[in-house]
Backbone as a ProteinNet text record, in pm:
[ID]
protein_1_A
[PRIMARY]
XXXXXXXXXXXXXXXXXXXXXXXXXXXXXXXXXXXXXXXXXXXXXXXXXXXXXXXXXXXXXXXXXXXXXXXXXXXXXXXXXXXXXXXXXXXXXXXXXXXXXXXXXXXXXXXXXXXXXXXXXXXXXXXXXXXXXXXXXXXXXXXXXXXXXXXXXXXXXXXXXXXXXXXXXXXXXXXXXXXXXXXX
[TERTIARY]
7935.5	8043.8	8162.3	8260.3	8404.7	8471.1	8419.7	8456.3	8555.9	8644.1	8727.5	8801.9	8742.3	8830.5	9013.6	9067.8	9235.1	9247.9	9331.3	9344.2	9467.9	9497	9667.1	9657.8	9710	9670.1	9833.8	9831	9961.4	9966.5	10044.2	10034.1	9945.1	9923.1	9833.6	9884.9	9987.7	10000.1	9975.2	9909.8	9815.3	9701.5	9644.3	9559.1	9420.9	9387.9	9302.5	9328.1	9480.9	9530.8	9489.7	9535.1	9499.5	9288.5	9255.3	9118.3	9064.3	9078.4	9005.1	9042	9186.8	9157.4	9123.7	9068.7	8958.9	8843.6	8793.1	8680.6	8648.3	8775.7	8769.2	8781.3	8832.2	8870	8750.4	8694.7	8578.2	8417.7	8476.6	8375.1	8422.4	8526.1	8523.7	8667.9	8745.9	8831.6	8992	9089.9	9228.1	9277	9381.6	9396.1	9537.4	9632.9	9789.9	9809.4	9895.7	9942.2	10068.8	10099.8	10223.2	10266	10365.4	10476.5	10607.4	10650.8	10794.6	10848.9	10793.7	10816	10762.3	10819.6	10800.4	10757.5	10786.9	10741	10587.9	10566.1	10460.2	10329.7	10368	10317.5	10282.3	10340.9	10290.6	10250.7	10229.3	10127	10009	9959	9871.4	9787.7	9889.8	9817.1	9713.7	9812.4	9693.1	9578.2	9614.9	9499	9390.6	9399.4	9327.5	9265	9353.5	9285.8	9191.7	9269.5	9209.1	9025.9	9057.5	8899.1	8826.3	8857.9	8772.4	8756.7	8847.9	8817.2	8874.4	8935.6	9017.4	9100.5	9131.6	9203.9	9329.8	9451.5	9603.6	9620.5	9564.5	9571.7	9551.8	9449.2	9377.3	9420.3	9517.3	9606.6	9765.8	9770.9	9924.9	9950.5	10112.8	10229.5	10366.8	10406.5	10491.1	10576.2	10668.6	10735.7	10737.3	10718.9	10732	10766.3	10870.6	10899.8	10878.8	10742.9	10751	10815.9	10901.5	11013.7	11112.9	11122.7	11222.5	11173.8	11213.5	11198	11199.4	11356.3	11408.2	11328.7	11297.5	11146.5	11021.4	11023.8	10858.9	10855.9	11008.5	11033.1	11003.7	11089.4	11118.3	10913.5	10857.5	10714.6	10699.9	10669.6	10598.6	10667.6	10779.7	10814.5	10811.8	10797.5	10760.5	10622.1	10549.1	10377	10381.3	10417.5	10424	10484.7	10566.4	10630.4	10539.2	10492.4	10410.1	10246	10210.9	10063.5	10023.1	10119.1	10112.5	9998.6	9921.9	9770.6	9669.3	9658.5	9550.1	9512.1	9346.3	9327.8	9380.3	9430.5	9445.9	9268.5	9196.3	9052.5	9096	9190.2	9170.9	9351.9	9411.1	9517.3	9462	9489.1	9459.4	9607.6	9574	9694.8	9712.9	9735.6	9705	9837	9971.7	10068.7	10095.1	10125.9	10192.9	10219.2	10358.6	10417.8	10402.3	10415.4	10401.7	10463.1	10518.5	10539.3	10695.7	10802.9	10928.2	10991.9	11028.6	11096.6	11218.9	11262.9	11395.6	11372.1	11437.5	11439.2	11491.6	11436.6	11459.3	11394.2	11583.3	11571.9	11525.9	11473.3	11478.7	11597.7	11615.1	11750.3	11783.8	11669.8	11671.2	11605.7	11687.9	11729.1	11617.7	11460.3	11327.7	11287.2	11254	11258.6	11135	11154.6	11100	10947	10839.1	10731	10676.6	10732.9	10707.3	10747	10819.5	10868.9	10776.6	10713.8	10665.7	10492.8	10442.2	10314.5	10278.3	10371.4	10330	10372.2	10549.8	10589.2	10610.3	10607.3	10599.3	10487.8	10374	10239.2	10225.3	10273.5	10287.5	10312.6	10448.7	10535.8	10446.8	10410.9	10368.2	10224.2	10175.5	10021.7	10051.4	10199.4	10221	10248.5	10365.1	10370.2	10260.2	10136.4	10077.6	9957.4	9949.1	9824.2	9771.1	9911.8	9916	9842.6	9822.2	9740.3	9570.5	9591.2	9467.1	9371.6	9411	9389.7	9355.9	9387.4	9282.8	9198.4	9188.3	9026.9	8968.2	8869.9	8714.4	8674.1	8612.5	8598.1	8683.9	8828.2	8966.6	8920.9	8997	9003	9152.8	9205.5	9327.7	9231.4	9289.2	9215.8	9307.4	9308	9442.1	9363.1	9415.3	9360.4	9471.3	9418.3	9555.5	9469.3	9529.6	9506.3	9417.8	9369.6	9287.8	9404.4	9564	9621.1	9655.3	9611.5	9592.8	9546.8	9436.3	9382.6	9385.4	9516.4	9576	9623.3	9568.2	9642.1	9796.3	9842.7	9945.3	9948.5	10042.5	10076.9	10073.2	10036.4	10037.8	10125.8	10253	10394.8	10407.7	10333	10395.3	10472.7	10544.5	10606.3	10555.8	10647.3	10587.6	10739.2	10695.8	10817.6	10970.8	10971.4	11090	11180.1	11127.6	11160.6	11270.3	11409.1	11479.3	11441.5	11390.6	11314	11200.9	11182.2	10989.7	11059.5	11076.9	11135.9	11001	10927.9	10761.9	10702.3	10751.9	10714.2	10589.7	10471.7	10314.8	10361	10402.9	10418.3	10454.6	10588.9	10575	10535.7	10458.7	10367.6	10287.4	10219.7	10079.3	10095.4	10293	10299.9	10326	10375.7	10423.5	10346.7	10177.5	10121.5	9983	10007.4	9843	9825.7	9790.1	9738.5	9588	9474.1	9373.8	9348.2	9223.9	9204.9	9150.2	9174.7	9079.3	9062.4	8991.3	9006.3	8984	9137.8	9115.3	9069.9	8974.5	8960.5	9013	9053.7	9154.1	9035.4
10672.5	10582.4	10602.1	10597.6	10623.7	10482.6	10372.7	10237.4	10195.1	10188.2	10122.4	10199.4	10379.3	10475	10513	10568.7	10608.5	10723.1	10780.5	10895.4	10937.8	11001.7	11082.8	11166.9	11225	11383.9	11409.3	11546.3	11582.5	11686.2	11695	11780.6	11731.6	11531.8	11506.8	11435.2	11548.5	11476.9	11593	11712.8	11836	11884	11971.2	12059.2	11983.1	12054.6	12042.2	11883.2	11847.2	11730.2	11611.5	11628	11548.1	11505.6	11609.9	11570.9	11575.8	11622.5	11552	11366	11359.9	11181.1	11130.1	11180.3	11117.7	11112.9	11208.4	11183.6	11083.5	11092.8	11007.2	10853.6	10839	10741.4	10685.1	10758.4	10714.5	10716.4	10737	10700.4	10575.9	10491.2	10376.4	10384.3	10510.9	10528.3	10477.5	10460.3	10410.4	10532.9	10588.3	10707.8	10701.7	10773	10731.6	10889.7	10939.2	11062.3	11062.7	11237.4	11215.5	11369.4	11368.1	11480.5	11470.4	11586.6	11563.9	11497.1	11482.8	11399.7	11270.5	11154.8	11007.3	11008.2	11040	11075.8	11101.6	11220.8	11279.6	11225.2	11151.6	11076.6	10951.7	10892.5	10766.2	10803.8	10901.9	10992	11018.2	11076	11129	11011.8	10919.5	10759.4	10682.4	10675	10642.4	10728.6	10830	10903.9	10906	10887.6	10841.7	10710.4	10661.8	10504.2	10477.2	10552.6	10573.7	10658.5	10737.7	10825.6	10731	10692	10593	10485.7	10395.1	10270.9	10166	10277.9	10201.9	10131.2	10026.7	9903.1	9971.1	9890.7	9958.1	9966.3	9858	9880.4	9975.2	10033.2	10183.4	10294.6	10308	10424.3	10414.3	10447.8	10439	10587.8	10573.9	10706.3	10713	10806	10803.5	10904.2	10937.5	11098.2	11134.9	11325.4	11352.2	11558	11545.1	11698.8	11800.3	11838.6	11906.4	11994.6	12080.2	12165	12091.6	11981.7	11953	11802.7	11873.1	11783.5	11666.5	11629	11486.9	11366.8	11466.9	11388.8	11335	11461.8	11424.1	11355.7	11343.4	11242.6	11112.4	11068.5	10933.5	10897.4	10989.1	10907.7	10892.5	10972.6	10940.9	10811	10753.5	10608.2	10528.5	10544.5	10461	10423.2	10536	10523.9	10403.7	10392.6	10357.4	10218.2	10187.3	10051.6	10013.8	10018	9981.5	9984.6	10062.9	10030.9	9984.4	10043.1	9986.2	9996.1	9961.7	9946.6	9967.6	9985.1	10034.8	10166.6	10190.8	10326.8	10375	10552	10669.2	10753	10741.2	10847.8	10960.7	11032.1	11186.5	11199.2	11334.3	11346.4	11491.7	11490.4	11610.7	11724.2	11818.7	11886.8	12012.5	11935.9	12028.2	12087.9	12064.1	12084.6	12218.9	12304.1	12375.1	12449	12577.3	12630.2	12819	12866.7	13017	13087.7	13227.4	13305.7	13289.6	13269.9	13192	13347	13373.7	13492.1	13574.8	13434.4	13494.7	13446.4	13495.9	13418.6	13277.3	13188.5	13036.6	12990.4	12929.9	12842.9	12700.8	12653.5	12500.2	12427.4	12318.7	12249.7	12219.1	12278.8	12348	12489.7	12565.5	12736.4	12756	12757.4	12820.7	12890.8	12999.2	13026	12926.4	12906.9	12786.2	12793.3	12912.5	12884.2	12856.3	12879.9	12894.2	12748.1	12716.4	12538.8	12426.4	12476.2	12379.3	12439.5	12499.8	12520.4	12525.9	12542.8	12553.7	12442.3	12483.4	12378.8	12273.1	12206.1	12095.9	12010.5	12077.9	12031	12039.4	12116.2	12098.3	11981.9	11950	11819.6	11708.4	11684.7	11588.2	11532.1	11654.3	11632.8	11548.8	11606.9	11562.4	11423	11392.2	11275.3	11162.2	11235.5	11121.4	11128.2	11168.8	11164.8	11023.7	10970.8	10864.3	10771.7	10740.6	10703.4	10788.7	10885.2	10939.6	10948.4	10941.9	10923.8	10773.7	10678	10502.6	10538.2	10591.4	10615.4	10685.2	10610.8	10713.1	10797.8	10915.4	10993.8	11086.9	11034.7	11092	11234.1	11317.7	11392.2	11463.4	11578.4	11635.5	11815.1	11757.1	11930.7	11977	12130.5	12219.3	12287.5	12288.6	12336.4	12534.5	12628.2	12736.2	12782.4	12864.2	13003.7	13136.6	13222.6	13331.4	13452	13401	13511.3	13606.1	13536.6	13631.7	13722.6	13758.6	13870.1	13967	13941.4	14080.3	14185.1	14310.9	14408.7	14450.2	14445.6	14533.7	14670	14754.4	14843.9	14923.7	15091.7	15143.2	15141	15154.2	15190.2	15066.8	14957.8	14874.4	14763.9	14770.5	14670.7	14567.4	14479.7	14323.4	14230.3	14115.4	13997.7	14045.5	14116.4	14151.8	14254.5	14307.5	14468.8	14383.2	14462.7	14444.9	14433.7	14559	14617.7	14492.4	14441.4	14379.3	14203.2	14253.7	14156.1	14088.2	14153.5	14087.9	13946.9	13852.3	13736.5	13703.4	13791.9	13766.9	13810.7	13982.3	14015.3	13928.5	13899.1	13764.1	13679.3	13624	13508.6	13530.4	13703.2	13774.4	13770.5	13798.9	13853.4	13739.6	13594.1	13481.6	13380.9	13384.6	13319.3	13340.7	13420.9	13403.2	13325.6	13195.4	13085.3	13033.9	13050.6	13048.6	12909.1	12849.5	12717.5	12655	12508.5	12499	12350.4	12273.2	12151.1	12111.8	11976.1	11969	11855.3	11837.6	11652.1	11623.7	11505.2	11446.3	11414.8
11239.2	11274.5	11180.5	11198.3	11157.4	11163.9	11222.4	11183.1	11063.5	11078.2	10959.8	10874.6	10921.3	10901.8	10954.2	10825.1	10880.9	10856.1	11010.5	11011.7	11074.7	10919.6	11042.5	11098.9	11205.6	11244.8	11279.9	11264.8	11276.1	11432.8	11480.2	11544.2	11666.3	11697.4	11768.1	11926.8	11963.6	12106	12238.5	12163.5	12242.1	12142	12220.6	12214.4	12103.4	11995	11905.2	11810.2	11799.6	11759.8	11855.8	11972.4	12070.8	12099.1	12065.2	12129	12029.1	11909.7	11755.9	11772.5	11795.6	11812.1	11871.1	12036.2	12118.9	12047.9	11960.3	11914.1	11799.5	11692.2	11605.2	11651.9	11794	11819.7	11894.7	11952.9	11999	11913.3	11790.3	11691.9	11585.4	11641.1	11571.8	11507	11451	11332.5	11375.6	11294.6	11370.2	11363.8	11459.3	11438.3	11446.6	11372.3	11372.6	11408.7	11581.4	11598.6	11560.7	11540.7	11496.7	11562.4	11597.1	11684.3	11752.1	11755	11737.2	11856.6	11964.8	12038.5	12095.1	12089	12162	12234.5	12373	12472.9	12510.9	12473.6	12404	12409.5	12269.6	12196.6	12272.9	12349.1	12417	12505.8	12582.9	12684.8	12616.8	12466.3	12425.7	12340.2	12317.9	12283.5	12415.4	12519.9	12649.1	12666.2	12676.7	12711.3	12589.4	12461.8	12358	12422.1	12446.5	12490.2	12598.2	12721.9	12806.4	12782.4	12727	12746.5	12620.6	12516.8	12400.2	12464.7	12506.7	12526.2	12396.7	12300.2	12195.4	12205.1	12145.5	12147	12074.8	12137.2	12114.4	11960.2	11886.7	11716.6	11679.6	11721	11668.6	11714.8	11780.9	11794.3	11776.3	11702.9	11653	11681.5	11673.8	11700.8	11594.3	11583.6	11489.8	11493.8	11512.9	11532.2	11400	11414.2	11267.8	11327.2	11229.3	11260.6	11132.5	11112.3	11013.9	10960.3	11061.3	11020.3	10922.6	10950.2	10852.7	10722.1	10598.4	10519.2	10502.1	10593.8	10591.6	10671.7	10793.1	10866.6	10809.3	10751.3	10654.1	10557.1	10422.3	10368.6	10438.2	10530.4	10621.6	10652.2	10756.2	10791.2	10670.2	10574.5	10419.7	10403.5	10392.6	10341.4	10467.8	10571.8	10656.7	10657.9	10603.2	10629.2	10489.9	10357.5	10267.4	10290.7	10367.3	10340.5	10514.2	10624.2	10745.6	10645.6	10570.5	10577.7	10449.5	10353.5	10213.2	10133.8	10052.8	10035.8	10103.7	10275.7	10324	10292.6	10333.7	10304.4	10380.8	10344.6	10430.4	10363.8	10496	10458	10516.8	10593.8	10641.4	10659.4	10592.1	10634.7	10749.7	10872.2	10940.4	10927.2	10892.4	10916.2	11029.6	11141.9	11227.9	11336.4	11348.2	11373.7	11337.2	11455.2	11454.8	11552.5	11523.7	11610.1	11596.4	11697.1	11676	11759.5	11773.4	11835.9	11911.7	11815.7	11844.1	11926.8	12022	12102.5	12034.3	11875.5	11839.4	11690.5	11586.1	11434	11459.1	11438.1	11429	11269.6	11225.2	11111.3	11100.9	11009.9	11006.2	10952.3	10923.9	10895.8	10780.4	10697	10521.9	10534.6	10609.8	10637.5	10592.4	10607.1	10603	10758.9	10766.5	10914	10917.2	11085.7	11151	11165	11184.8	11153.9	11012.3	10936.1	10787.7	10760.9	10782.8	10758.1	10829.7	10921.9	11020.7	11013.3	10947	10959.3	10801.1	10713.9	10584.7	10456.4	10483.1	10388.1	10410.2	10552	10582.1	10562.9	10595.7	10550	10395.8	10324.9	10183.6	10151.3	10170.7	10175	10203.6	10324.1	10393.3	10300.3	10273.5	10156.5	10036.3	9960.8	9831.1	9859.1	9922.9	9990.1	10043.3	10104.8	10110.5	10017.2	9939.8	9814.3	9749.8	9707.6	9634.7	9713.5	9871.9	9947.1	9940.3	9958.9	9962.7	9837.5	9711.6	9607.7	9621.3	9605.7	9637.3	9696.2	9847.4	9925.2	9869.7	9835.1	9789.1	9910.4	9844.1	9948.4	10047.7	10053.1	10150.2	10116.1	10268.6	10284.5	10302.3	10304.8	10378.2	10423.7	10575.3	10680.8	10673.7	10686.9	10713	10819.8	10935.1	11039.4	11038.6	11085.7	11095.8	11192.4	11251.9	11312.9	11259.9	11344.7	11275.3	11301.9	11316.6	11288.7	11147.9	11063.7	10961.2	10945.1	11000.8	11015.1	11108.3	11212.7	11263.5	11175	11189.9	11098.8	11101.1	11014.5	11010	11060.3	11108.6	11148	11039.2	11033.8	10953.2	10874.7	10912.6	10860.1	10792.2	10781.9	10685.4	10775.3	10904.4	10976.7	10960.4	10910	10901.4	10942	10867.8	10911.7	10850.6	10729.3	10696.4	10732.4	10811.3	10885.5	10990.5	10958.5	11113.9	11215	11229.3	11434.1	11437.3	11339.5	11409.9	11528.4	11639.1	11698	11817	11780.5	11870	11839.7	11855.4	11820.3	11782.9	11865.3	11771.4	11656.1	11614.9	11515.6	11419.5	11441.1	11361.1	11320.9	11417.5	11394.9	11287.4	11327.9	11243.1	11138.7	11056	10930.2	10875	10936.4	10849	10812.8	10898.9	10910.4	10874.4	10743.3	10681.3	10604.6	10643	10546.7	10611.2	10542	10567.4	10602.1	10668.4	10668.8	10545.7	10528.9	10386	10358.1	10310.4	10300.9	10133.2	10107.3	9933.4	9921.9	9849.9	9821.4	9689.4	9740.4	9615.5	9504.1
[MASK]
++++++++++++++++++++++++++++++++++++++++++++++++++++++++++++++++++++++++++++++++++++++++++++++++++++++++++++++++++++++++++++++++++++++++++++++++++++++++++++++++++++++++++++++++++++++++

C-alpha cells in the first residue's frame, strides 16, 4: 500500500508518466502530475481517476516546463508555499523530449533536449530536496532512455558536427544519461 504516500511525477500527462500514476494511484498514494500543458493535464488527471477510483484530492496537476528554469523555479515555490511541511516520498523524474527535426534552444539558450531531460531535472531535484530530505525513506527516479547506447559512427559524427542534422542522431549523442535512483 502506498497510502499516505506523495508523489510528483514529471512528465505525467502520457506515456510511462501517465500510467506509473494509475498505479501509484491505485495503490493508495496522492499523486501531483506535472506537464507543460493544462489541458493535458486535466485529461490525464480523469483518466487517473477514472481507472483508480481516486478521489480528486489525490490527484493534483501543475504545469511545469522543464526546459526552462524560470518554470521549474516557480513549481518549486509553488510546491513550497501549497504543501509546505507535508511529505514529498518520491520525486519521479520522468519528462522528456527527443528527436527535435531542427536545433531547438531553451529560453536560457541550452539546446532544448539537454535543458528539458537533464538540467531541468537537475534543477527541479535541487529544488525539491529540502522536502525530500524530512521524508524518511524519499526517493528521486530518473527514468531515461536506452539511447545511450546507440553507437556512434565511425568517423566520430556526433551532436557537434555541422552535417549531423538526423534528429535520432541527435537525440543518440545528447542523451547519454543513464537511469539511476539517489536517496536522500
Amino acid at each position: 500500500s502506498l497510502a499516505g504516500k506523495r508523489i510528483v511525477i514529471t512528465g505525467g500527462s502520457s506515456g510511462i508518466g501517465l500510467e506509473a500514476a494509475k498505479v501509484f494511484a491505485a495503490k493508495g498514494a496522492t499523486v501531483l502530475l506535472t506537464s507543460r500543458s493544462q489541458p493535458r493535464l486535466d485529461a490525464a488527471a480523469e483518466e487517473v481517476r477514472k481507472a483508480t477510483g481516486a478521489a480528486d484530492d489525490r490527484v493534483e496537476t501543475r504545469p511545469l516546463d522543464l526546459s526552462s528554469f524560470r518554470s521549474v523555479n516557480e513549481f518549486a515555490d509553488w510546491y513550497v508555499e501549497t504543501h509546505g511541511e507535508k511529505p514529498l516520498h518520491v520525486l519521479l523524474n520522468n519528462a522528456g523530449v527527443m528527436a527535435f527535426p531542427d536545433r531547438r534552444e531553451s529560453a536560457d539558450e541550452f539546446e532544448m533536449q539537454m535543458a528539458t531531460n537533464h538540467l531541468g531535472h537537475f534543477l527541479l531535484t535541487a529544488r525539491m530536496l529540502p522536502s525530500l530530505l524530512r521524508t524518511a525513506g524519499s526517493r528521486v527516479v530518473n527514468v531515461s532512455s536506452m539511447a545511450h547506447q546507440w553507437p556512434a559512427d565511425a568517423d566520430g559524427t556526433g551532436i557537434s558536427d555541422a552535417d549531423a542534422k538526423d534528429p535520432f542522431r541527435v537525440a543518440a549523442a545528447s542523451g547519454g544519461f543513464a537511469a539511476g535512483q539517489y536517496e536522500p
